[in-house]
Coordinates of C-alpha atoms and ligand atoms in Angstrom, one line a residue:
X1 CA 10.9 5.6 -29.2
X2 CA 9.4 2.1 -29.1
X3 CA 7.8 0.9 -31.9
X4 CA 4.3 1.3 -30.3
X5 CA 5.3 5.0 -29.6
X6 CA 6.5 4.9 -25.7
X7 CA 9.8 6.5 -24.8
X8 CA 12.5 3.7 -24.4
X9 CA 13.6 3.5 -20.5
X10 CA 16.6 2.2 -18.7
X11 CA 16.9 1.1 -14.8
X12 CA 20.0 1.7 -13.3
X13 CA 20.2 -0.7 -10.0
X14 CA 17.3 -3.2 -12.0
X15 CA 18.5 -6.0 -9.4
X16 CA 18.0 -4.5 -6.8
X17 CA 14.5 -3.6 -4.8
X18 CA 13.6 -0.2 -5.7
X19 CA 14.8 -1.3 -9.5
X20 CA 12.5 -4.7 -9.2
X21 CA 9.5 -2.3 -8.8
X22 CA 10.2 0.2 -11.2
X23 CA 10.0 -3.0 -13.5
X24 CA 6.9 -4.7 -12.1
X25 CA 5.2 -1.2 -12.3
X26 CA 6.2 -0.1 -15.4
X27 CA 4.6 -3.2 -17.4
X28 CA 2.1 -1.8 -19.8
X29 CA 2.9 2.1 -18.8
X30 CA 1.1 4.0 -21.6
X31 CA 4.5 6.2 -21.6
X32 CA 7.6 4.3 -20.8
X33 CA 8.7 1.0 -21.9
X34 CA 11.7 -0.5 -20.4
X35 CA 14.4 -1.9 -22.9
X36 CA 17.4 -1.8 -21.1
X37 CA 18.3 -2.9 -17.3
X38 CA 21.7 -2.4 -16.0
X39 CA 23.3 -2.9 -12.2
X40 CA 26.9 -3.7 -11.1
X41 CA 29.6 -6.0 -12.5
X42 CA 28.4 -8.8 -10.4
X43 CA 24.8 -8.8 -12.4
X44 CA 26.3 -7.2 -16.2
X45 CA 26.6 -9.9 -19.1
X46 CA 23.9 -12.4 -17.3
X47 CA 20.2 -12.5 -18.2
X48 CA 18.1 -10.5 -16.1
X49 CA 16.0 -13.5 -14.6
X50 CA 19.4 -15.2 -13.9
X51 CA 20.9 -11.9 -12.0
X52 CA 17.7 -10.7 -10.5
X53 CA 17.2 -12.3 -6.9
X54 CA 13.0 -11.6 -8.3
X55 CA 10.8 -11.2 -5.4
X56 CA 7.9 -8.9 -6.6
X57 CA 4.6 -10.6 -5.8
X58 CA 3.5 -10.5 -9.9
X59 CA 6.2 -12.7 -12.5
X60 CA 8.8 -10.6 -14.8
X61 CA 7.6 -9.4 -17.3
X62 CA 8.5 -11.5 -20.6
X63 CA 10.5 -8.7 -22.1
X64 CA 12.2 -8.2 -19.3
X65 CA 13.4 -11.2 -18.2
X66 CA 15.1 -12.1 -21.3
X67 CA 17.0 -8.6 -21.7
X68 CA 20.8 -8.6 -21.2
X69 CA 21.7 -6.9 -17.8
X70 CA 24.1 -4.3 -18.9
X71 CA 27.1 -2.2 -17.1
X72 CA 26.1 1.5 -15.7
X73 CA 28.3 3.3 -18.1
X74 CA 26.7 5.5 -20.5
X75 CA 26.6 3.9 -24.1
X76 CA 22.7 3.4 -23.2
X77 CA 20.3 3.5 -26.2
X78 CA 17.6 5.1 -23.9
X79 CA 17.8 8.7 -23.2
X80 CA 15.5 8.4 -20.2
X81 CA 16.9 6.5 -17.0
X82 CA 14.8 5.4 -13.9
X83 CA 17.9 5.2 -10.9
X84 CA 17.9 2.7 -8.4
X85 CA 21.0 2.3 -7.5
X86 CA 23.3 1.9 -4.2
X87 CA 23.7 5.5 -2.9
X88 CA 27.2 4.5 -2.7
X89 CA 27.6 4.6 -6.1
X90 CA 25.0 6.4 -7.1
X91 CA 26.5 10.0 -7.1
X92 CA 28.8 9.8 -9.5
X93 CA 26.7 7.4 -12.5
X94 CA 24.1 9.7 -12.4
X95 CA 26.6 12.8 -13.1
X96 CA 28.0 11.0 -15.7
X97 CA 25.0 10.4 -17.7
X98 CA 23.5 13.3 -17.4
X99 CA 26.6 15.0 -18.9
X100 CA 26.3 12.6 -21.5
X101 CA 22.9 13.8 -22.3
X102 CA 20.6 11.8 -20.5
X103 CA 17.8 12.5 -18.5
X104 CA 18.3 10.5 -14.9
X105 CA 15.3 10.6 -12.8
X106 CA 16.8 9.5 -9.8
X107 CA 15.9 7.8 -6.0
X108 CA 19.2 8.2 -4.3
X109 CA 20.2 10.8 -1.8
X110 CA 23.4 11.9 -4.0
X111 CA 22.0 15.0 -5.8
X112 CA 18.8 15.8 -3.9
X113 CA 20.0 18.7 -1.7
X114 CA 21.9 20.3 -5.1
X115 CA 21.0 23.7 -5.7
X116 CA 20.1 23.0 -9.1
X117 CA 18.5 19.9 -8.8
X118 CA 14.9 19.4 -8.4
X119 CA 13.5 17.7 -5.6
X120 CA 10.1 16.9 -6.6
X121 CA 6.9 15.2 -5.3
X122 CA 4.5 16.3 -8.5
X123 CA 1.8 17.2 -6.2
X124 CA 3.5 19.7 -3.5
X125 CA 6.3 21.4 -5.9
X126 CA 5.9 21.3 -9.7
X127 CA 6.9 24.5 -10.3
X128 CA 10.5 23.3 -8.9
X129 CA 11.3 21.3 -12.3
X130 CA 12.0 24.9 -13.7
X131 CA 15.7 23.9 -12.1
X132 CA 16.5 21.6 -14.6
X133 CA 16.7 24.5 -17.1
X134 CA 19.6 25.8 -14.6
X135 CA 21.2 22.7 -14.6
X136 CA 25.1 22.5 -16.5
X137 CA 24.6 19.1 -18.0
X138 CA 24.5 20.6 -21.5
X139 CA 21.2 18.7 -22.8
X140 CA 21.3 15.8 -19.9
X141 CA 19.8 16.5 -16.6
X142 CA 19.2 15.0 -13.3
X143 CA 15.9 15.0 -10.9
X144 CA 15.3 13.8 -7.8
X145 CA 13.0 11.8 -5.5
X146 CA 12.7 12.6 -2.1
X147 CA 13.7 10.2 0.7
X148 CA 10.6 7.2 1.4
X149 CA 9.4 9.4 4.2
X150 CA 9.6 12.5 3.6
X151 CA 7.2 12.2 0.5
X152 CA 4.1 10.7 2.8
X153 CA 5.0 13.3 5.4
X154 CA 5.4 16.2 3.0
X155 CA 2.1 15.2 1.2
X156 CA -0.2 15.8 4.4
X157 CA 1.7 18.9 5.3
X158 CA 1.5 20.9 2.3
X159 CA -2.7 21.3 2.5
X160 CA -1.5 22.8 6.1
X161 CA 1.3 24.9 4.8
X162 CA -0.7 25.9 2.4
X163 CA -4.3 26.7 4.2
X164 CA -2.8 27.7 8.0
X165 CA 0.8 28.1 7.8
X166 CA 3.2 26.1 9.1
X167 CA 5.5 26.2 12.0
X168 CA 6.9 23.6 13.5
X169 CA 6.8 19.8 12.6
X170 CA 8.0 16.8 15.1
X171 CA 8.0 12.7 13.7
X172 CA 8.2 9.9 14.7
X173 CA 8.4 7.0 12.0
X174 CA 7.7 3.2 12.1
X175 CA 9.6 2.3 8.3
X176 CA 9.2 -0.8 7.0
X177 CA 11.8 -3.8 6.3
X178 CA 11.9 -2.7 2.2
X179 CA 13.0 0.5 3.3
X180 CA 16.4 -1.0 3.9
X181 CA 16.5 -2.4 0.2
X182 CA 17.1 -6.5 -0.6
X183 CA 18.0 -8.4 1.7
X184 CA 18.2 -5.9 3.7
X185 CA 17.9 -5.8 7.6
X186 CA 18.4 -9.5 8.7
X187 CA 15.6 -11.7 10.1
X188 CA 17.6 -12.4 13.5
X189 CA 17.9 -8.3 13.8
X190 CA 14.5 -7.3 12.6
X191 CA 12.3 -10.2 14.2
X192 CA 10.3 -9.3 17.4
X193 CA 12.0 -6.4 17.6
X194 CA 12.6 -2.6 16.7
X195 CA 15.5 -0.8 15.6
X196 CA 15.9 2.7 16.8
X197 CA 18.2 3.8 14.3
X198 CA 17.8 4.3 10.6
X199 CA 21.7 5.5 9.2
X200 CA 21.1 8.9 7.8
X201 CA 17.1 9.2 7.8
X202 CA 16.2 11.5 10.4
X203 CA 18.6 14.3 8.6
X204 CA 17.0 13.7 5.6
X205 CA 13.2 14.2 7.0
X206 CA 15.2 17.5 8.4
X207 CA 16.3 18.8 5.7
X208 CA 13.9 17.8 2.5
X209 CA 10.7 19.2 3.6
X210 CA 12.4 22.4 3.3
X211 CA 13.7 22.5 0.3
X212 CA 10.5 20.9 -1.3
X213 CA 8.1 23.2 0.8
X214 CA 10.4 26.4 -0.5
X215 CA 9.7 29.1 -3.2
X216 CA 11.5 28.8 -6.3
X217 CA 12.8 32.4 -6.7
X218 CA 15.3 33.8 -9.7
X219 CA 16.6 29.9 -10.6
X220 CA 17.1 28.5 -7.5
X221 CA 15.2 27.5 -3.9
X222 CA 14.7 29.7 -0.9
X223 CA 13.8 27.2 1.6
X224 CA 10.5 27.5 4.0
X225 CA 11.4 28.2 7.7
X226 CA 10.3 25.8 9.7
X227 CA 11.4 24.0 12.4
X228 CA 11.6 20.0 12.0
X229 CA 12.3 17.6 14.9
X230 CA 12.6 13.4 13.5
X231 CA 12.8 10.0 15.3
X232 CA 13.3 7.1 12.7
X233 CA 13.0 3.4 13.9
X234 CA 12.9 0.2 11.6
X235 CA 10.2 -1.9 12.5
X236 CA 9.4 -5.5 11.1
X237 CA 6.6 -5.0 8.4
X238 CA 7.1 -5.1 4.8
X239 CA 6.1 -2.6 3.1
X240 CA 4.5 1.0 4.4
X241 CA 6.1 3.4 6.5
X242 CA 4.1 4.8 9.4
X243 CA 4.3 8.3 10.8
X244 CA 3.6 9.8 14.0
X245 CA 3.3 13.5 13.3
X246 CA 2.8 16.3 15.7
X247 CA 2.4 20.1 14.5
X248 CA 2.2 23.8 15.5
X249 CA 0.4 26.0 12.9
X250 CA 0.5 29.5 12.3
X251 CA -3.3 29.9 12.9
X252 CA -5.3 27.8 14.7
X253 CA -8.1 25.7 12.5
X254 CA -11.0 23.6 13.5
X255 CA -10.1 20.1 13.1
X256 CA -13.1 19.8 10.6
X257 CA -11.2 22.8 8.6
X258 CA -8.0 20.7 8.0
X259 CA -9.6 17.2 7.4
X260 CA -11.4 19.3 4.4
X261 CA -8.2 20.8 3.3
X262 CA -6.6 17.4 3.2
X263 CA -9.7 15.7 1.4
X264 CA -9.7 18.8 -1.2
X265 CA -5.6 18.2 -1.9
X266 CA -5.5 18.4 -5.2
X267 CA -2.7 19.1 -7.8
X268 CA -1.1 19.2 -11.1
X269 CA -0.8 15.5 -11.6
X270 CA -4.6 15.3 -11.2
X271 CA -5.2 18.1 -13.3
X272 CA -3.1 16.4 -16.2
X273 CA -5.0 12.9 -15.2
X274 CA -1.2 11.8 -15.5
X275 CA -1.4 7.9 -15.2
X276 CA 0.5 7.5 -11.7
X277 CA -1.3 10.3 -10.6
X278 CA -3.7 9.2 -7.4
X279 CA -7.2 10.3 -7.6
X280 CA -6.9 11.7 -4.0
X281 CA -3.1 12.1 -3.1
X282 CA -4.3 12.1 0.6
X283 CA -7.2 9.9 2.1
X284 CA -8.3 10.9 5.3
X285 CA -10.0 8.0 7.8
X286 CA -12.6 9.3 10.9
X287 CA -12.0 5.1 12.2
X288 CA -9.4 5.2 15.8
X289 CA -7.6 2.3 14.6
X290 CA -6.6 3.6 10.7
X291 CA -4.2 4.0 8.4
X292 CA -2.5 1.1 8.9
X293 CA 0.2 -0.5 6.8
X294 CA -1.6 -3.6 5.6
X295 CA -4.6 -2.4 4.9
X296 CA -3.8 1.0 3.4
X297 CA -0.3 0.9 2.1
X298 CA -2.0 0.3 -2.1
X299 CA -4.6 2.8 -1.3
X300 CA -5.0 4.7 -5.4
X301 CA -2.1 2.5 -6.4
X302 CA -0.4 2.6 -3.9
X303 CA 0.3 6.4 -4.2
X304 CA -1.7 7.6 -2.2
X305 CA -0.9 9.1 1.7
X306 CA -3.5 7.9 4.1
X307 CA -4.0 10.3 7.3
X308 CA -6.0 9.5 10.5
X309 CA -6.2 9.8 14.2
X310 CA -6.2 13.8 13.7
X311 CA -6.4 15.3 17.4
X312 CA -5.9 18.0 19.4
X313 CA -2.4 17.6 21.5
X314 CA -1.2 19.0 25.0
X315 CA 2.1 20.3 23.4
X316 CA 1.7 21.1 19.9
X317 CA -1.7 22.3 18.0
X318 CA -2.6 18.9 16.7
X319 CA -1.3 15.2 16.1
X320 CA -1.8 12.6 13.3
X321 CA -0.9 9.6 11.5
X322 CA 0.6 9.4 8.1
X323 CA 0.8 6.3 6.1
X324 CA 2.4 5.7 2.9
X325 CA 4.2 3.3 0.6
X326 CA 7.3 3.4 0.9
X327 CA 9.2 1.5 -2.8
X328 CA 6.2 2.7 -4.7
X329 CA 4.8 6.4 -3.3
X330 CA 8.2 6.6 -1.9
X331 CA 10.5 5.4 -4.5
X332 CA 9.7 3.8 -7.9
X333 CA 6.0 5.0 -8.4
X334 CA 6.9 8.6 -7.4
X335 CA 9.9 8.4 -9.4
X336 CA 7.4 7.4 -12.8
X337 CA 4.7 10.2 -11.7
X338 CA 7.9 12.9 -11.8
X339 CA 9.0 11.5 -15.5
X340 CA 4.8 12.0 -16.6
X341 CA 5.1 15.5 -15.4
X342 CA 8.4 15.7 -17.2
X343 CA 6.9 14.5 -20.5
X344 CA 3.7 16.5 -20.0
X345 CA 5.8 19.7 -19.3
X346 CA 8.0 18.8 -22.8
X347 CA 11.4 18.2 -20.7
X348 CA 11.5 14.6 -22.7
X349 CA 10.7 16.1 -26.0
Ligands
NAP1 P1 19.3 -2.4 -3.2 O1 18.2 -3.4 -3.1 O2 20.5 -2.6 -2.4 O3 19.7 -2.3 -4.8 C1 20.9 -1.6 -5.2 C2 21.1 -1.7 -6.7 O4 22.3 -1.0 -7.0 C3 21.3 -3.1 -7.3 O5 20.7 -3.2 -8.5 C4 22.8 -3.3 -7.4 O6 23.2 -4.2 -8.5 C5 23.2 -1.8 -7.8 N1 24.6 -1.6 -7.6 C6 25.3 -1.8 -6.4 N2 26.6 -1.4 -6.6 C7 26.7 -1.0 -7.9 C8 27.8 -0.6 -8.7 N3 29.0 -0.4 -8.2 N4 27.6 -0.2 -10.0 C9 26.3 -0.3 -10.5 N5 25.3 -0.8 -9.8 C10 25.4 -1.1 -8.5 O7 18.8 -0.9 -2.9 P2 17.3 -0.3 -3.0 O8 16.6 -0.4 -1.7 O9 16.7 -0.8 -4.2 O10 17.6 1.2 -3.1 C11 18.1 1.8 -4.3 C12 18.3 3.3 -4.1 O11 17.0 3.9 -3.8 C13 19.1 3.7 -2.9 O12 19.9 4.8 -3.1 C14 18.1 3.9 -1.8 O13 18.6 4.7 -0.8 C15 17.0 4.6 -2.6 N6 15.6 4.4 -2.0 C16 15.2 3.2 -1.5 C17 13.9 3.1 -1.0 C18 13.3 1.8 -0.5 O14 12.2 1.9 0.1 N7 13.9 0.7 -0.6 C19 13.0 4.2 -1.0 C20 13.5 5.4 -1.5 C21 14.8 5.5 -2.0 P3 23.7 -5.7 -8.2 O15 22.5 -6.5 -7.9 O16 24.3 -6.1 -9.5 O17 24.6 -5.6 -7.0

């Protein structure tokens, strides 16, 4: 604990993009205060401002930039860790904390599928944190965000799971450059053009949804059956991933019936006026030529899912467009909203 009363908080990967925007959103968090930054051996022993390539669009904060960047080894003051780091590495630091007795709230790939590891978006599956009681870290533990797209997807499907049943799903995304992390895809690649082929992503938006869609049952998850069909391609705009989604539901609604189950969407997060909480997690837009990544990508602060373009289609039941951001909704910010529900639900205490 801070002096002011917050819980003292650690980035893992604070270089890097993801871990820059866990910093510029965690300035002034009512909960969390960050004290402690550490990323690889090319970045420990320097000053954060001197290691961090900064390229948030607001200045470090003071008591940032002046912290010590130290080495991911546990040896941490802070018992709560925000992970940002290379999924290369990622795995096996967050393992080792966590058997150390720290809680790692955590944006890699590594440990979402794990039976006993949560894979949360607060909204669609806050039951699922019951895992972390199943978890063999003695008092440590690790949860998991879900991959960039699969949290704006999942958002606008779980008011139709939900409502109408769901059967099967088919996507086609448009992810933004900071999807790729810092520097990321280079200008001569991503320029004019776009790049069919995302390493990895359209498993993951096969195999997420499942998990987070399933029932929790006796300690561990019995995924939903559906069927999921993805297309990932990297196209040249910053931040935002777009979604063109396409679904067959178990009964057949009115197209009035689910634009008022997605602007009812409600959740725990809202219930518990947690402070990354959205007021809406999903805005729904009746104009042709919305969402749309510039304009709606820090819709609610930037945590909320925008839908449009809902209409009927000559293969499935309907089609629509999802739009979210993708390092806050889909990485940092949802990471923070799944440590408020931790601390709400006395996992910090
Ligand atoms: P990034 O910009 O490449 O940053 C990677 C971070 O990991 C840097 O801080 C880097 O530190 C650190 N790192 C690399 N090797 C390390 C090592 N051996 N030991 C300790 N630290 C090491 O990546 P990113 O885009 O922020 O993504 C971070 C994670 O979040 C990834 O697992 C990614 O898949 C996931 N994610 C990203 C997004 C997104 O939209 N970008 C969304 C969801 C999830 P140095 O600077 O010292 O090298």
């Amino acid at each position: 604990m801070t002096k002011t009363g917050k819980i003292n908080v650690a980035i893992l990967g604070a270089t890097g993009s993801v871990g820059q925007k866990f910093i510029q959103l965690l300035e002034g968090h009512p909960y969390f205060q960050v004290t402690e930054v550490a990323a690889s051996d090319r970045s420990a022993g320097k000053k954060y401002s001197e290691a961090v390539n900064w390229f948030m669009t607001t200045p470090i904060p003071k008591d940032v930039a002046n912290l010590t960047v130290k080495a991911c080894a546990p040896g941490l003051e802070s018992k709560l860790l925000f992970s940002a780091l290379d999924a290369n590495v990622a795995g096996e630091i967050e393992e080792e904390f966590a058997k150390k007795g720290y809680f790692v709230v955590s944006n890699s790939k590594n440990h979402r599928m794990d039976k006993d590891v949560p894979l949360l978006i607060p909204e669609v599956n806050p039951d699922h944190l019951e895992l972390v009681k199943c978890q063999k870290f003695g008092g440590g533990a690790i949860v998991t965000n879900p991959n960039c797209s699969t949290i704006g997807l999942v958002l606008a499907l779980k008011p139709l799971a939900d409502n109408f049943g769901l059967d099967t799903v088919n996507v086609v995304t448009m992810q933004a450059l900071s999807g790729a992390g810092y520097p990321g895809v280079s200008s001569l690649d991503s320029i004019d053009n776009v790049i069919p082929f995302i390493g990895g992503e359209e498993a993951k938006l096969e195999t997420e949804p499942l998990k987070i869609l399933g029932q929790l049952k006796n300690g561990f998850i019995e995924d939903t059956n559906i069927k999921i069909s993805a297309q990932t391609n990297r196209v040249a705009v910053l931040d935002g991933h777009t979604e063109s989604v396409q679904v067959n539901l178990k009964t057949k609604p009115t197209k009035e019936e689910i634009i008022e189950v997605w602007k009812n969407f409600k959740s725990e997060p809202q219930a518990l006026d947690l402070p990354f909480a959205p007021i809406n997690p999903i805005y729904y837009f009746h104009e042709d030529k919305y969402p749309q990544p510039r304009l709606h990508r820090n819709l609610d602060k930037g945590m909320a899912t925008s839908v449009g373009r809902l209409r009927d289609c000559n293969i499935f039941d309907y089609k629509f467009t999802v739009l979210s951001h993708n390092t806050v909704r889909g990485a940092a910010g949802g990471a923070i909203l799944c440590a408020e529900l931790m601390k709400a639900k006395g996992y910090l205490d």
